[in-house]
Coordinates of C-alpha atoms in Angstrom, one line a residue:
Chain A
M26 CA -87.7 63.4 66.6
Q27 CA -86.6 62.3 70.0
T28 CA -85.6 59.0 68.5
L29 CA -82.5 60.5 67.0
N30 CA -80.3 57.5 67.5
C31 CA -77.2 59.5 67.9
T32 CA -74.7 58.9 70.7
N33 CA -73.0 62.2 70.1
K34 CA -76.2 64.0 70.4
A35 CA -77.5 62.1 73.4
D36 CA -77.8 65.3 75.3
S37 CA -81.1 66.0 73.6
S38 CA -81.9 69.0 75.7
F39 CA -84.7 71.4 74.9
Y40 CA -82.1 73.5 73.1
S41 CA -80.9 70.9 70.7
H42 CA -84.6 70.0 70.1
F43 CA -85.2 73.5 69.2
K44 CA -82.1 73.5 66.9
M45 CA -83.4 70.4 65.1
K46 CA -86.7 72.2 64.6
I47 CA -84.9 75.1 63.1
S48 CA -83.0 72.8 60.8
Y49 CA -86.3 71.2 59.7
L50 CA -87.6 74.7 59.0
L51 CA -84.5 75.4 57.0
N52 CA -84.8 72.1 55.2
A53 CA -88.4 72.9 54.5
A54 CA -87.5 76.2 53.1
I55 CA -84.9 74.7 50.9
L56 CA -87.3 72.1 49.7
I57 CA -89.9 74.6 48.9
I58 CA -87.4 76.5 46.8
F59 CA -86.4 73.3 45.1
C60 CA -89.9 72.1 44.6
C61 CA -91.0 75.4 43.2
A62 CA -88.0 75.6 41.0
S63 CA -88.8 72.2 39.6
S64 CA -92.5 73.1 39.5
S65 CA -93.5 70.0 41.4
C66 CA -95.1 71.7 44.3
K67 CA -97.7 68.9 44.6
R68 CA -95.1 66.6 45.9
Q69 CA -93.7 69.0 48.3
E70 CA -95.5 67.7 51.4
E71 CA -94.7 64.1 50.6
V72 CA -91.0 64.9 50.1
L73 CA -90.9 66.9 53.2
T74 CA -92.3 64.1 55.2
S75 CA -89.9 61.7 53.7
L76 CA -87.0 64.0 54.4
Q77 CA -88.0 64.1 58.1
K78 CA -88.3 60.4 58.2
E79 CA -84.9 59.9 56.7
D80 CA -83.3 62.4 58.9
T81 CA -84.6 60.8 62.0
Q82 CA -83.6 57.4 60.7
I83 CA -79.9 58.2 60.2
A84 CA -78.0 55.6 62.1
T85 CA -74.8 56.7 63.7
S86 CA -73.6 54.0 65.9
A87 CA -73.3 51.4 63.1
F88 CA -70.0 52.8 61.8
A89 CA -67.0 54.6 63.2
T90 CA -64.6 57.1 61.8
N91 CA -61.2 57.8 63.2
V92 CA -60.7 61.2 61.7
K93 CA -59.0 63.6 64.0
M94 CA -60.5 67.0 64.6
Q95 CA -58.4 70.1 65.0
E96 CA -59.4 73.0 67.1
I97 CA -59.5 76.2 65.1
K98 CA -59.1 79.1 67.5
G99 CA -61.1 81.5 65.4
G100 CA -60.6 85.2 64.8
Y101 CA -61.4 87.8 62.3
Y102 CA -61.0 87.6 58.6
K103 CA -61.7 89.7 55.6
P104 CA -64.0 87.9 53.2
F105 CA -62.8 87.7 49.6
Y106 CA -66.0 89.3 48.6
S107 CA -67.3 92.0 50.8
S108 CA -69.6 95.0 50.4
D109 CA -67.4 97.1 52.5
S110 CA -63.7 96.7 51.9
D111 CA -63.0 97.1 55.6
A112 CA -65.6 94.7 56.8
L113 CA -64.2 91.9 58.9
I114 CA -66.1 88.7 59.8
K115 CA -65.7 87.1 63.2
V116 CA -65.2 83.3 63.1
E117 CA -65.9 81.7 66.5
P118 CA -63.6 78.9 67.6
F119 CA -64.7 75.6 66.1
L120 CA -63.5 72.1 65.3
M121 CA -62.7 70.9 61.9
D122 CA -61.8 67.4 60.5
E123 CA -58.2 67.3 59.6
R124 CA -59.0 65.8 56.2
P125 CA -61.9 65.2 53.8
V126 CA -64.3 62.3 54.3
T127 CA -62.9 59.2 52.6
N128 CA -64.4 56.6 50.3
A129 CA -64.2 54.0 53.1
E130 CA -66.0 56.2 55.5
F131 CA -68.8 57.1 53.1
L132 CA -69.2 53.4 52.2
A133 CA -69.7 52.6 55.9
F134 CA -72.2 55.4 56.1
V135 CA -74.2 54.1 53.1
K136 CA -74.2 50.6 54.5
A137 CA -75.6 51.9 57.8
N138 CA -78.1 54.2 56.1
P139 CA -79.4 52.3 53.1
Q140 CA -81.6 55.3 52.1
W141 CA -78.4 56.9 50.9
K142 CA -77.5 54.1 48.6
R143 CA -77.1 54.9 45.0
S144 CA -80.1 52.8 44.0
A145 CA -82.3 54.3 46.7
I146 CA -81.5 57.9 46.6
K147 CA -84.2 60.4 45.7
R148 CA -83.4 62.7 42.8
I149 CA -84.2 65.7 44.9
Y150 CA -81.3 64.8 47.1
A151 CA -78.7 63.8 44.5
D152 CA -78.6 64.0 40.7
T153 CA -78.0 61.1 38.3
T154 CA -74.3 60.9 38.9
Y155 CA -74.5 60.3 42.6
L156 CA -71.7 57.7 43.5
H157 CA -72.0 56.7 39.8
N158 CA -68.4 55.5 39.6
W159 CA -69.1 52.9 42.4
V160 CA -69.2 49.3 41.2
S161 CA -72.4 48.7 43.1
D162 CA -74.5 50.2 46.0
T163 CA -71.9 48.9 48.5
A164 CA -68.7 48.6 46.5
L165 CA -66.2 51.4 45.8
P166 CA -65.1 52.3 42.3
K167 CA -62.6 49.8 40.8
N168 CA -59.0 50.8 41.7
A169 CA -60.3 53.5 44.1
L170 CA -58.2 54.0 47.2
P171 CA -60.4 53.5 50.4
N172 CA -58.5 56.5 51.9
A173 CA -59.0 58.8 48.9
P174 CA -61.7 61.5 49.4
V175 CA -65.2 60.5 48.5
T176 CA -66.6 62.4 45.4
Y177 CA -69.9 62.4 43.4
V178 CA -71.8 63.3 46.6
S179 CA -74.4 65.9 46.9
W180 CA -74.7 68.6 49.6
F181 CA -77.7 66.7 51.0
A182 CA -75.6 63.5 51.2
A183 CA -72.7 65.4 52.8
K184 CA -75.1 66.9 55.3
A185 CA -76.6 63.6 56.1
Y186 CA -73.2 62.1 56.6
A187 CA -72.2 64.9 58.9
T188 CA -75.4 64.4 61.0
A189 CA -74.7 60.7 61.2
V190 CA -71.3 61.3 62.8
G191 CA -72.7 64.0 65.1
K192 CA -71.1 66.8 63.3
R193 CA -72.0 69.4 60.7
L194 CA -70.5 70.9 57.5
P195 CA -68.2 73.9 58.0
T196 CA -69.7 77.2 57.1
L197 CA -68.2 79.1 54.1
D198 CA -66.6 81.6 56.5
E199 CA -65.1 78.8 58.7
W200 CA -63.7 77.0 55.6
E201 CA -62.2 80.2 54.1
F202 CA -60.8 81.2 57.5
V203 CA -58.9 78.0 57.6
A204 CA -57.9 78.4 54.0
M205 CA -56.1 81.6 54.8
A206 CA -53.4 79.6 56.5
D207 CA -50.2 78.2 55.0
E208 CA -47.9 75.9 56.8
T209 CA -46.5 78.5 59.2
S210 CA -49.1 81.3 59.6
I211 CA -52.8 81.8 60.2
N212 CA -53.1 84.4 57.4
A213 CA -50.8 83.9 54.4
R214 CA -52.9 85.9 52.0
N215 CA -50.4 88.7 51.8
K216 CA -47.6 86.3 50.9
K217 CA -46.7 86.5 47.2
T218 CA -46.5 82.7 46.9
Y219 CA -49.8 81.9 48.7
S220 CA -52.3 82.3 45.8
N221 CA -49.9 81.0 43.2
N222 CA -49.2 77.8 45.1
I223 CA -52.9 77.1 45.5
L224 CA -53.5 77.9 41.9
N225 CA -50.8 75.4 40.9
L226 CA -52.6 72.7 42.9
Y227 CA -56.0 73.6 41.4
L228 CA -54.7 73.1 37.9
I229 CA -53.7 69.5 38.6
K230 CA -56.2 67.1 37.1
N231 CA -57.4 63.9 38.6
R232 CA -55.9 64.7 42.0
Q233 CA -59.1 63.5 43.7
Y234 CA -57.9 59.9 43.3
N235 CA -55.0 60.5 45.7
A236 CA -55.1 59.4 49.3
V237 CA -55.7 61.9 52.0
K238 CA -53.0 63.3 54.3
L239 CA -50.0 62.8 52.0
S240 CA -49.3 66.5 51.8
T241 CA -48.2 68.9 54.5
P242 CA -50.8 70.1 57.0
N243 CA -51.4 73.9 57.4
Y244 CA -50.9 76.0 60.5
W245 CA -54.0 74.4 62.2
G246 CA -52.9 70.9 61.4
I247 CA -55.5 70.6 58.7
Y248 CA -54.6 68.6 55.6
N249 CA -55.8 68.7 51.9
M250 CA -57.5 72.1 51.8
F251 CA -56.5 72.6 48.2
D252 CA -54.8 69.5 46.8
L253 CA -57.5 66.9 46.5
V254 CA -61.1 68.0 46.0
W255 CA -63.4 71.0 46.0
E256 CA -65.4 70.9 49.2
W257 CA -69.0 71.5 50.1
T258 CA -69.7 74.1 52.8
D259 CA -72.9 74.3 54.7
D260 CA -73.8 77.6 53.0
F261 CA -72.0 77.1 49.7
N262 CA -74.4 79.3 47.9
S263 CA -74.3 82.3 50.2
V264 CA -71.8 84.1 48.0
L265 CA -72.7 83.7 44.4
I266 CA -70.5 84.7 41.6
N267 CA -73.0 85.2 38.9
G268 CA -72.8 83.1 35.7
E269 CA -72.4 86.6 34.3
S270 CA -69.3 86.9 36.5
R271 CA -68.3 90.5 35.6
S272 CA -71.2 92.7 36.7
G273 CA -69.6 93.8 39.9
D274 CA -72.7 94.6 41.8
Y275 CA -74.6 92.9 44.5
N276 CA -77.6 90.7 44.1
D277 CA -80.8 90.8 46.2
K278 CA -79.2 89.1 49.1
N279 CA -76.7 91.8 49.5
L280 CA -74.2 89.2 50.6
V281 CA -73.8 88.2 47.1
C282 CA -71.7 89.8 44.6
A283 CA -70.2 89.2 41.3
G284 CA -66.7 88.0 40.4
S285 CA -65.4 91.3 39.3
A286 CA -62.4 93.3 40.4
T287 CA -64.6 95.9 42.0
S288 CA -66.0 93.6 44.7
A289 CA -63.1 91.3 45.4
T290 CA -60.7 92.3 48.1
D291 CA -57.7 90.8 46.4
V292 CA -58.0 90.9 42.6
L293 CA -54.9 88.8 42.0
N294 CA -56.1 85.9 44.2
Y295 CA -57.1 83.8 41.3
A296 CA -57.3 80.7 43.5
A297 CA -60.1 82.4 45.5
F298 CA -61.9 83.5 42.4
M299 CA -61.9 79.9 41.2
R300 CA -63.2 78.6 44.5
Y301 CA -66.0 81.0 44.7
G302 CA -66.7 80.5 41.1
F303 CA -66.9 76.8 41.5
R304 CA -69.3 77.0 44.5
S305 CA -71.6 79.3 42.6
S306 CA -72.0 76.8 39.8
L307 CA -73.5 74.3 42.2
K308 CA -76.9 73.2 43.2
A309 CA -77.5 71.2 46.3
N310 CA -78.3 67.9 44.5
Y311 CA -75.2 68.1 42.2
T312 CA -72.7 65.4 42.4
I313 CA -69.3 66.0 40.7
S314 CA -66.1 64.1 40.0
N315 CA -63.9 66.4 42.0
L316 CA -66.2 67.6 44.8
G317 CA -66.1 66.1 48.3
F318 CA -66.5 67.4 51.8
R319 CA -65.2 67.4 55.3
C320 CA -67.0 67.8 58.6
A321 CA -66.8 70.5 61.3
N322 CA -68.3 70.9 64.7
S323 CA -68.9 73.6 67.2
I324 CA -66.8 73.6 70.3
S325 CA -69.9 73.2 72.4
N326 CA -70.6 69.9 70.7
K327 CA -67.1 68.5 71.5
T328 CA -67.6 65.1 72.9
K329 CA -64.2 63.7 73.5
Chain B
M273 CA -69.5 135.9 5.6
S274 CA -71.6 136.5 2.6
N275 CA -75.0 135.0 1.9
K276 CA -73.5 133.1 -1.0
L277 CA -71.9 130.6 1.4
I278 CA -74.9 130.0 3.6
I279 CA -77.0 128.2 1.0
P280 CA -74.4 125.7 0.0
C281 CA -73.8 125.1 3.7
L282 CA -77.4 124.5 4.3
I283 CA -77.6 122.1 1.4
V284 CA -74.6 120.2 2.7
A285 CA -76.1 120.1 6.2
L286 CA -79.4 118.8 4.9
V287 CA -77.8 116.1 2.7
F288 CA -75.6 115.1 5.5
G289 CA -78.4 115.1 8.0
A290 CA -80.6 113.1 5.7
C291 CA -77.9 110.6 5.1
T292 CA -77.3 110.1 8.8
N293 CA -81.0 109.7 9.5
N294 CA -81.3 107.3 6.6
S295 CA -78.6 105.0 7.8
D296 CA -79.9 105.2 11.3
S297 CA -83.4 104.2 10.3
S298 CA -82.2 101.5 8.0
Q299 CA -80.1 100.1 10.8
N300 CA -83.1 100.1 13.1
S301 CA -85.5 98.7 10.6
S302 CA -83.2 95.9 9.7
K303 CA -82.7 95.0 13.3
Q304 CA -86.4 95.1 13.8
S305 CA -87.2 93.0 10.8
A306 CA -84.5 90.4 11.8
A307 CA -86.2 90.1 15.2
D308 CA -89.5 89.6 13.5
M309 CA -88.2 87.0 11.0
V310 CA -89.8 83.6 11.6
A311 CA -87.4 80.6 11.9
E312 CA -89.4 77.7 10.4
G313 CA -89.0 74.0 10.5
K314 CA -87.6 71.5 12.8
P315 CA -84.4 72.3 14.7
E316 CA -81.2 71.1 12.9
V317 CA -77.8 70.5 14.3
A318 CA -75.5 73.2 13.0
E319 CA -72.3 72.4 11.1
I320 CA -69.4 73.8 13.2
T321 CA -65.7 73.6 12.3
A322 CA -62.3 73.8 13.8
A323 CA -59.9 76.5 12.5
P324 CA -58.8 77.2 9.8
K325 CA -62.0 75.7 8.2
V326 CA -65.3 77.4 8.2
P327 CA -68.8 75.8 7.7
A328 CA -70.5 76.2 4.3
P329 CA -72.0 79.6 3.5
I330 CA -75.6 80.1 4.4
G331 CA -76.5 81.2 0.9
N332 CA -80.1 82.1 0.2
R333 CA -81.8 80.0 2.7
P334 CA -84.6 81.3 5.0
P335 CA -84.1 81.6 8.8
K336 CA -83.8 78.3 10.6
K337 CA -83.8 76.8 14.1
L338 CA -80.3 75.6 14.8
I339 CA -78.8 73.5 17.6
V340 CA -75.2 74.3 18.4
N341 CA -73.3 71.8 20.6
L342 CA -70.2 73.0 22.4
E343 CA -68.2 71.2 25.1
T344 CA -65.8 73.0 27.4
T345 CA -62.7 71.0 28.2
E346 CA -59.3 71.4 29.9
I347 CA -56.6 69.6 27.9
E348 CA -52.9 69.4 27.4
A349 CA -51.9 70.2 23.8
V350 CA -48.8 71.4 22.0
I351 CA -48.4 75.2 22.0
A352 CA -44.9 75.4 20.5
D353 CA -42.3 73.0 19.3
S354 CA -42.3 70.1 21.8
L355 CA -43.8 72.2 24.6
K356 CA -47.4 71.5 25.8
Y357 CA -49.7 73.9 27.6
T358 CA -52.8 73.3 29.6
F359 CA -55.5 74.8 27.4
W360 CA -59.1 75.4 28.3
T361 CA -61.2 75.1 25.2
F362 CA -64.5 74.9 23.5
N363 CA -64.6 71.6 21.6
N364 CA -61.0 70.7 22.3
T365 CA -59.6 73.4 19.9
V366 CA -58.1 76.9 20.2
P367 CA -59.9 78.8 18.9
G368 CA -63.2 77.0 19.6
S369 CA -65.5 75.8 16.8
F370 CA -66.6 78.3 14.2
I371 CA -70.4 78.9 14.3
R372 CA -72.1 80.1 11.2
V373 CA -75.7 81.4 11.2
R374 CA -77.8 84.0 9.4
E375 CA -79.8 86.9 10.8
G376 CA -83.2 85.7 11.9
D377 CA -81.9 82.2 12.9
E378 CA -82.8 80.9 16.3
V379 CA -80.0 79.1 18.0
E380 CA -80.4 76.6 20.9
L381 CA -76.9 76.5 22.4
H382 CA -76.0 73.5 24.4
L383 CA -73.0 74.0 26.6
K384 CA -71.6 70.9 28.1
N385 CA -68.8 71.0 30.6
A386 CA -66.7 67.8 30.5
A387 CA -66.9 65.6 33.5
N388 CA -63.2 65.7 34.1
S389 CA -63.1 69.5 34.1
V390 CA -61.7 71.1 37.2
M391 CA -63.6 74.3 36.7
P392 CA -67.1 75.5 35.9
H393 CA -67.3 77.3 32.5
D394 CA -69.9 79.4 30.6
I395 CA -70.2 81.2 27.3
D396 CA -70.6 84.9 26.3
L397 CA -71.4 85.3 22.6
H398 CA -71.0 88.9 21.5
A399 CA -73.6 88.1 18.9
V400 CA -76.3 87.7 21.6
N401 CA -78.7 90.4 22.8
G402 CA -79.2 89.5 26.4
P403 CA -77.6 89.3 29.9
G404 CA -73.9 88.3 29.7
G405 CA -74.3 87.3 26.1
G406 CA -75.5 84.0 27.4
A407 CA -73.1 83.7 30.3
A408 CA -75.9 84.4 32.8
A409 CA -77.7 81.3 31.5
T410 CA -74.8 78.9 30.9
F411 CA -72.7 78.8 34.1
T412 CA -72.0 75.1 34.1
A413 CA -70.4 72.8 36.7
P414 CA -68.1 70.0 35.6
G415 CA -70.2 67.1 34.2
K416 CA -73.3 69.2 33.7
E417 CA -75.0 70.8 30.7
S418 CA -76.7 74.2 30.2
V419 CA -79.0 75.2 27.3
F420 CA -80.1 78.7 26.3
T421 CA -81.7 80.1 23.1
F422 CA -81.1 83.3 21.3
K423 CA -82.2 84.9 18.0
A424 CA -79.4 86.3 15.9
I425 CA -80.5 89.7 14.8
N426 CA -77.3 91.7 14.1
P427 CA -75.3 90.6 11.1
G428 CA -71.5 90.5 11.7
L429 CA -68.5 88.5 12.9
Y430 CA -68.5 88.1 16.7
V431 CA -66.2 86.7 19.3
Y432 CA -67.5 84.3 21.9
H433 CA -65.6 83.4 25.0
C434 CA -65.9 82.0 28.5
A435 CA -66.8 84.5 31.2
A436 CA -66.5 82.4 34.3
A437 CA -64.4 83.8 37.2
P438 CA -61.5 84.5 37.0
V439 CA -62.5 85.7 33.5
P440 CA -58.9 86.7 32.4
M441 CA -57.6 83.3 33.2
H442 CA -60.4 81.5 31.2
I443 CA -59.7 83.6 28.2
A444 CA -55.9 83.5 28.5
N445 CA -56.2 79.7 28.5
G446 CA -57.8 79.7 25.1
M447 CA -61.6 79.8 25.7
Y448 CA -62.7 81.9 22.7
G449 CA -64.0 81.4 19.2
L450 CA -66.0 83.1 16.4
I451 CA -69.7 83.2 15.4
L452 CA -70.6 84.6 12.1
V453 CA -74.1 86.1 11.6
E454 CA -74.6 86.5 7.8
P455 CA -77.1 89.0 6.5
A456 CA -80.2 87.7 4.7
G457 CA -79.1 86.4 1.3
G458 CA -75.6 85.7 2.6
L459 CA -72.2 87.2 2.1
K460 CA -71.0 87.5 -1.5
K461 CA -69.5 84.2 -2.8
V462 CA -65.7 84.0 -2.7
D463 CA -63.3 81.3 -3.7
R464 CA -61.8 80.5 -0.3
E465 CA -62.7 81.2 3.3
Y466 CA -60.5 80.7 6.3
Y467 CA -60.9 81.1 10.1
I468 CA -58.0 82.6 12.0
M469 CA -57.9 83.8 15.6
Q470 CA -55.2 85.5 17.4
G471 CA -54.5 85.1 21.1
E472 CA -51.6 85.5 23.5
F473 CA -50.3 83.2 26.1
Y474 CA -48.7 83.9 29.5
T475 CA -46.8 80.9 30.7
K476 CA -44.6 79.3 33.3
T477 CA -43.1 75.9 33.4
K478 CA -45.2 73.4 35.3
S479 CA -43.1 70.3 34.7
A480 CA -40.7 69.1 32.0
G481 CA -42.3 70.0 28.6
L482 CA -45.5 71.3 30.1
L483 CA -46.4 75.0 30.5
E484 CA -49.3 76.5 32.3
F485 CA -50.9 79.9 32.9
N486 CA -48.9 82.6 34.6
N487 CA -51.2 85.3 36.1
D488 CA -48.3 87.7 36.9
K489 CA -47.4 87.9 33.3
G490 CA -51.0 88.2 32.3
N491 CA -51.5 91.1 34.7
A492 CA -48.3 92.7 33.3
E493 CA -49.6 92.1 29.7
N494 CA -46.3 90.5 28.9
P495 CA -47.0 87.4 26.9
D496 CA -44.5 84.6 26.0
Y497 CA -46.5 83.7 22.9
V498 CA -48.7 85.6 20.5
L499 CA -50.3 83.0 18.3
F500 CA -52.7 82.4 15.4
N501 CA -55.0 79.5 16.1
G502 CA -53.4 78.6 19.5
K503 CA -50.2 77.0 18.3
K504 CA -46.9 78.1 16.9
G505 CA -46.8 77.2 13.2
S506 CA -50.5 76.5 13.0
L507 CA -50.4 78.2 9.6
L508 CA -46.9 77.3 8.5
G509 CA -45.3 74.3 6.8
A510 CA -47.8 71.6 6.1
N511 CA -50.5 73.8 7.6
T512 CA -49.9 76.7 5.2
L513 CA -53.1 78.0 3.7
E514 CA -53.5 77.6 0.0
A515 CA -55.0 79.6 -3.0
K516 CA -54.7 79.9 -6.7
V517 CA -53.8 83.0 -8.7
G518 CA -57.0 84.9 -9.5
E519 CA -58.9 83.7 -6.5
T520 CA -60.5 85.9 -3.9
I521 CA -59.8 84.9 -0.3
R522 CA -61.9 85.9 2.7
L523 CA -60.4 85.6 6.1
F524 CA -62.6 85.6 9.2
I525 CA -60.2 87.0 11.8
G526 CA -60.8 87.2 15.5
N527 CA -58.7 88.4 18.4
G528 CA -59.3 86.5 21.7
G529 CA -56.8 88.7 23.5
P530 CA -56.9 88.6 26.5
N531 CA -54.9 91.8 26.4
L532 CA -53.3 92.8 23.1
T533 CA -54.9 94.6 20.1
S534 CA -53.7 93.1 16.8
S535 CA -52.4 95.0 13.8
F536 CA -53.3 92.4 11.2
H537 CA -51.5 92.6 8.0
V538 CA -50.7 90.3 5.0
I539 CA -47.2 91.0 3.6
G540 CA -47.5 91.6 -0.1
E541 CA -51.3 92.1 -0.3
I542 CA -53.7 94.9 0.1
F543 CA -57.1 94.1 1.5
D544 CA -59.7 95.0 -1.2
N545 CA -62.4 94.9 1.4
V546 CA -62.4 95.1 5.2
Y547 CA -65.6 94.7 7.2
V548 CA -64.3 97.1 9.8
E549 CA -64.4 95.5 13.3
G550 CA -66.5 92.7 11.9
G551 CA -69.5 95.0 11.4
T552 CA -71.4 96.3 8.4
T553 CA -69.1 99.1 7.3
V554 CA -66.7 98.1 4.5
N555 CA -63.4 99.9 4.0
H556 CA -61.3 99.4 0.8
N557 CA -57.6 99.3 0.0
V558 CA -56.4 98.7 3.5
Q559 CA -52.9 97.6 4.4
T560 CA -53.2 96.8 8.1
T561 CA -56.4 96.5 10.0
V562 CA -56.8 96.9 13.8
I563 CA -58.5 94.0 15.6
P564 CA -59.2 94.7 19.2
A565 CA -59.1 92.1 21.9
G566 CA -62.6 90.6 21.9
G567 CA -63.2 91.9 18.4
S568 CA -62.9 90.8 14.8
A569 CA -62.6 91.7 11.2
I570 CA -63.5 90.2 7.9
V571 CA -60.9 90.9 5.2
E572 CA -61.1 90.0 1.4
F573 CA -58.4 90.2 -1.2
K574 CA -57.8 88.8 -4.6
V575 CA -54.4 87.1 -5.1
N576 CA -52.9 88.1 -8.4
V577 CA -49.3 86.9 -8.2
P578 CA -48.0 83.5 -7.2
G579 CA -45.8 83.2 -4.2
E580 CA -45.9 83.0 -0.4
Y581 CA -47.9 85.7 1.5
V582 CA -47.1 86.1 5.2
L583 CA -49.8 86.8 7.7
V584 CA -48.6 88.8 10.7
D585 CA -49.5 90.9 13.6
H586 CA -47.6 94.0 12.4
S587 CA -46.8 94.9 16.0
I588 CA -43.9 93.1 14.6
F589 CA -41.9 91.6 17.5
R590 CA -45.0 89.5 18.1
A591 CA -44.7 88.0 14.6
F592 CA -41.0 87.2 14.5
N593 CA -40.3 86.7 18.2
K594 CA -43.6 85.5 19.7
G595 CA -45.2 83.4 17.0
A596 CA -47.9 85.6 15.4
I597 CA -47.0 84.5 11.9
G598 CA -48.6 82.4 9.2
K599 CA -48.6 81.9 5.4
I600 CA -50.8 81.6 2.4
K601 CA -49.2 79.9 -0.6
V602 CA -50.5 81.1 -3.9
T603 CA -49.9 78.9 -7.0
G604 CA -50.4 79.7 -10.7
D605 CA -49.0 81.6 -13.6
A606 CA -46.6 84.5 -13.1
N607 CA -48.2 87.9 -13.6
P608 CA -45.2 90.1 -14.8
K609 CA -47.6 93.0 -15.5
L610 CA -48.2 93.4 -11.8
Y611 CA -44.9 92.1 -10.4
K612 CA -41.6 90.9 -11.8
Q613 CA -37.9 90.7 -10.8
G614 CA -35.6 93.2 -12.6
G615 CA -36.3 96.5 -14.4
F616 CA -38.3 97.6 -17.5

């Protein structure tokens, strides 16, 4: 583990060691869930070992990205789904990429980390459509813009990429906190046009093929929250809208509630319904034509 | 009160009670027996059809294992005149494909979500006994496929629809269809069968010639279009339904909603039989039948006189101002005994 070849994480203090351990435990837990779900528990140990190996082998210095990160000051926000309509969630200050990860960046990552090539990927980390529109392991899709967001990437792949650049995926709360902003205000949820404008963007097909940063940034200087791709969050499945999306009660996790009017804080915010609905349909190894990601980081990890 | 009255009263009460008990137990036992029916043989892919066509009647066949393939798509198609709308569909049509099974059939339903879909989708079939009518087992991300299996045990005509969040939007965009569960032995043979589904659309202009969903109008229950089979004129002009004098027509009618209850009427006809709410009770000599959102009816009528018969939602502004109008053209010899111009 100490061989993490990661310039951004060169300060491998005891604390960050400890954090890595926790992340392994989390990975292990996820794997156990996955293995059991796919009833291949025999292979669990083997896969776990390989995951650890792959994690430690992620190369970070071999490629560079020039994405700007914006500082999000943080604050309180009311989650779209909450067990208590008055419950506010505190979002600590953090850094967020100003745009989604692009095709060119992911290509560089794959070249530097061949275990994430399409031909080398393990099914447990990405399903059969992983990068399937690429011409080859190391060639982008025909006619694809290098600066369009990368799609057909799994949560595992997104996480590995984030690790490789010394960052992490944003949490759902962080992402949704930023998503409350329009061009001029931190929280535009009460503006009549806010949800409708996003809804209009969501209904546009094939928008994932457009280049990043062509639209107007929001209050935080963040681009493309709604107009290009759905985005993975670190805990994308922490709020599940049931396939049966109308039951209006909470599942075992208590965090989780259904997509009904009784548990949503703003029943006319169809854009939010769609976002939460989309996330709930995902599994961590899914790769989808209009699903990408961007990275985030904690302020304490700020390196520049 | 004299004693004379008490005895007849008792008799009435007994007979009534017996009848009620009888129908209850017959209902239960038929449900029980349908659940116990064995579907034999290899699974077959079910014939499914786009409106206004319906698949062949089940006739006298035993229960089967059937595979039903549905694909959820998001497409632009004409809604009225030269205007297009962004529909969300089952199998690229509004309403979605008609599914026809019999009680005791086992259905393996494959729900594929097109790779270029923006949204996840699922399916709730009102014919299913189980969580979400299948929705809980079929929540499907773009490019993925879900499979679930159910046994049809309640005969009737049922709506199916998408139940993914936000549910009203998925239904308002056209994600509904009908599944018919015929009783053992099948429905009585008729000359013509058609599939019609009403639904209303709440729109705003997206770009020149293209409309899309408007959730403010949906929330206000104020539609721009109330349509049969998802398109203005879907049962008019070249698409007019046809029949001959003397034939019996059966219409399988559903109402996808999302909001409005239909007052379904055929101008110039009386329904000989109405399977009320798509269930087992048959009413006779009905002028207008109510079809709730998320509900259905089967109507049967014999056409005796040639001419054009107009199908409407008799909440009549919807017919003449919002599009809920269609036609059946009946050809054949005049029948002056029943209808003629002029006096005796």
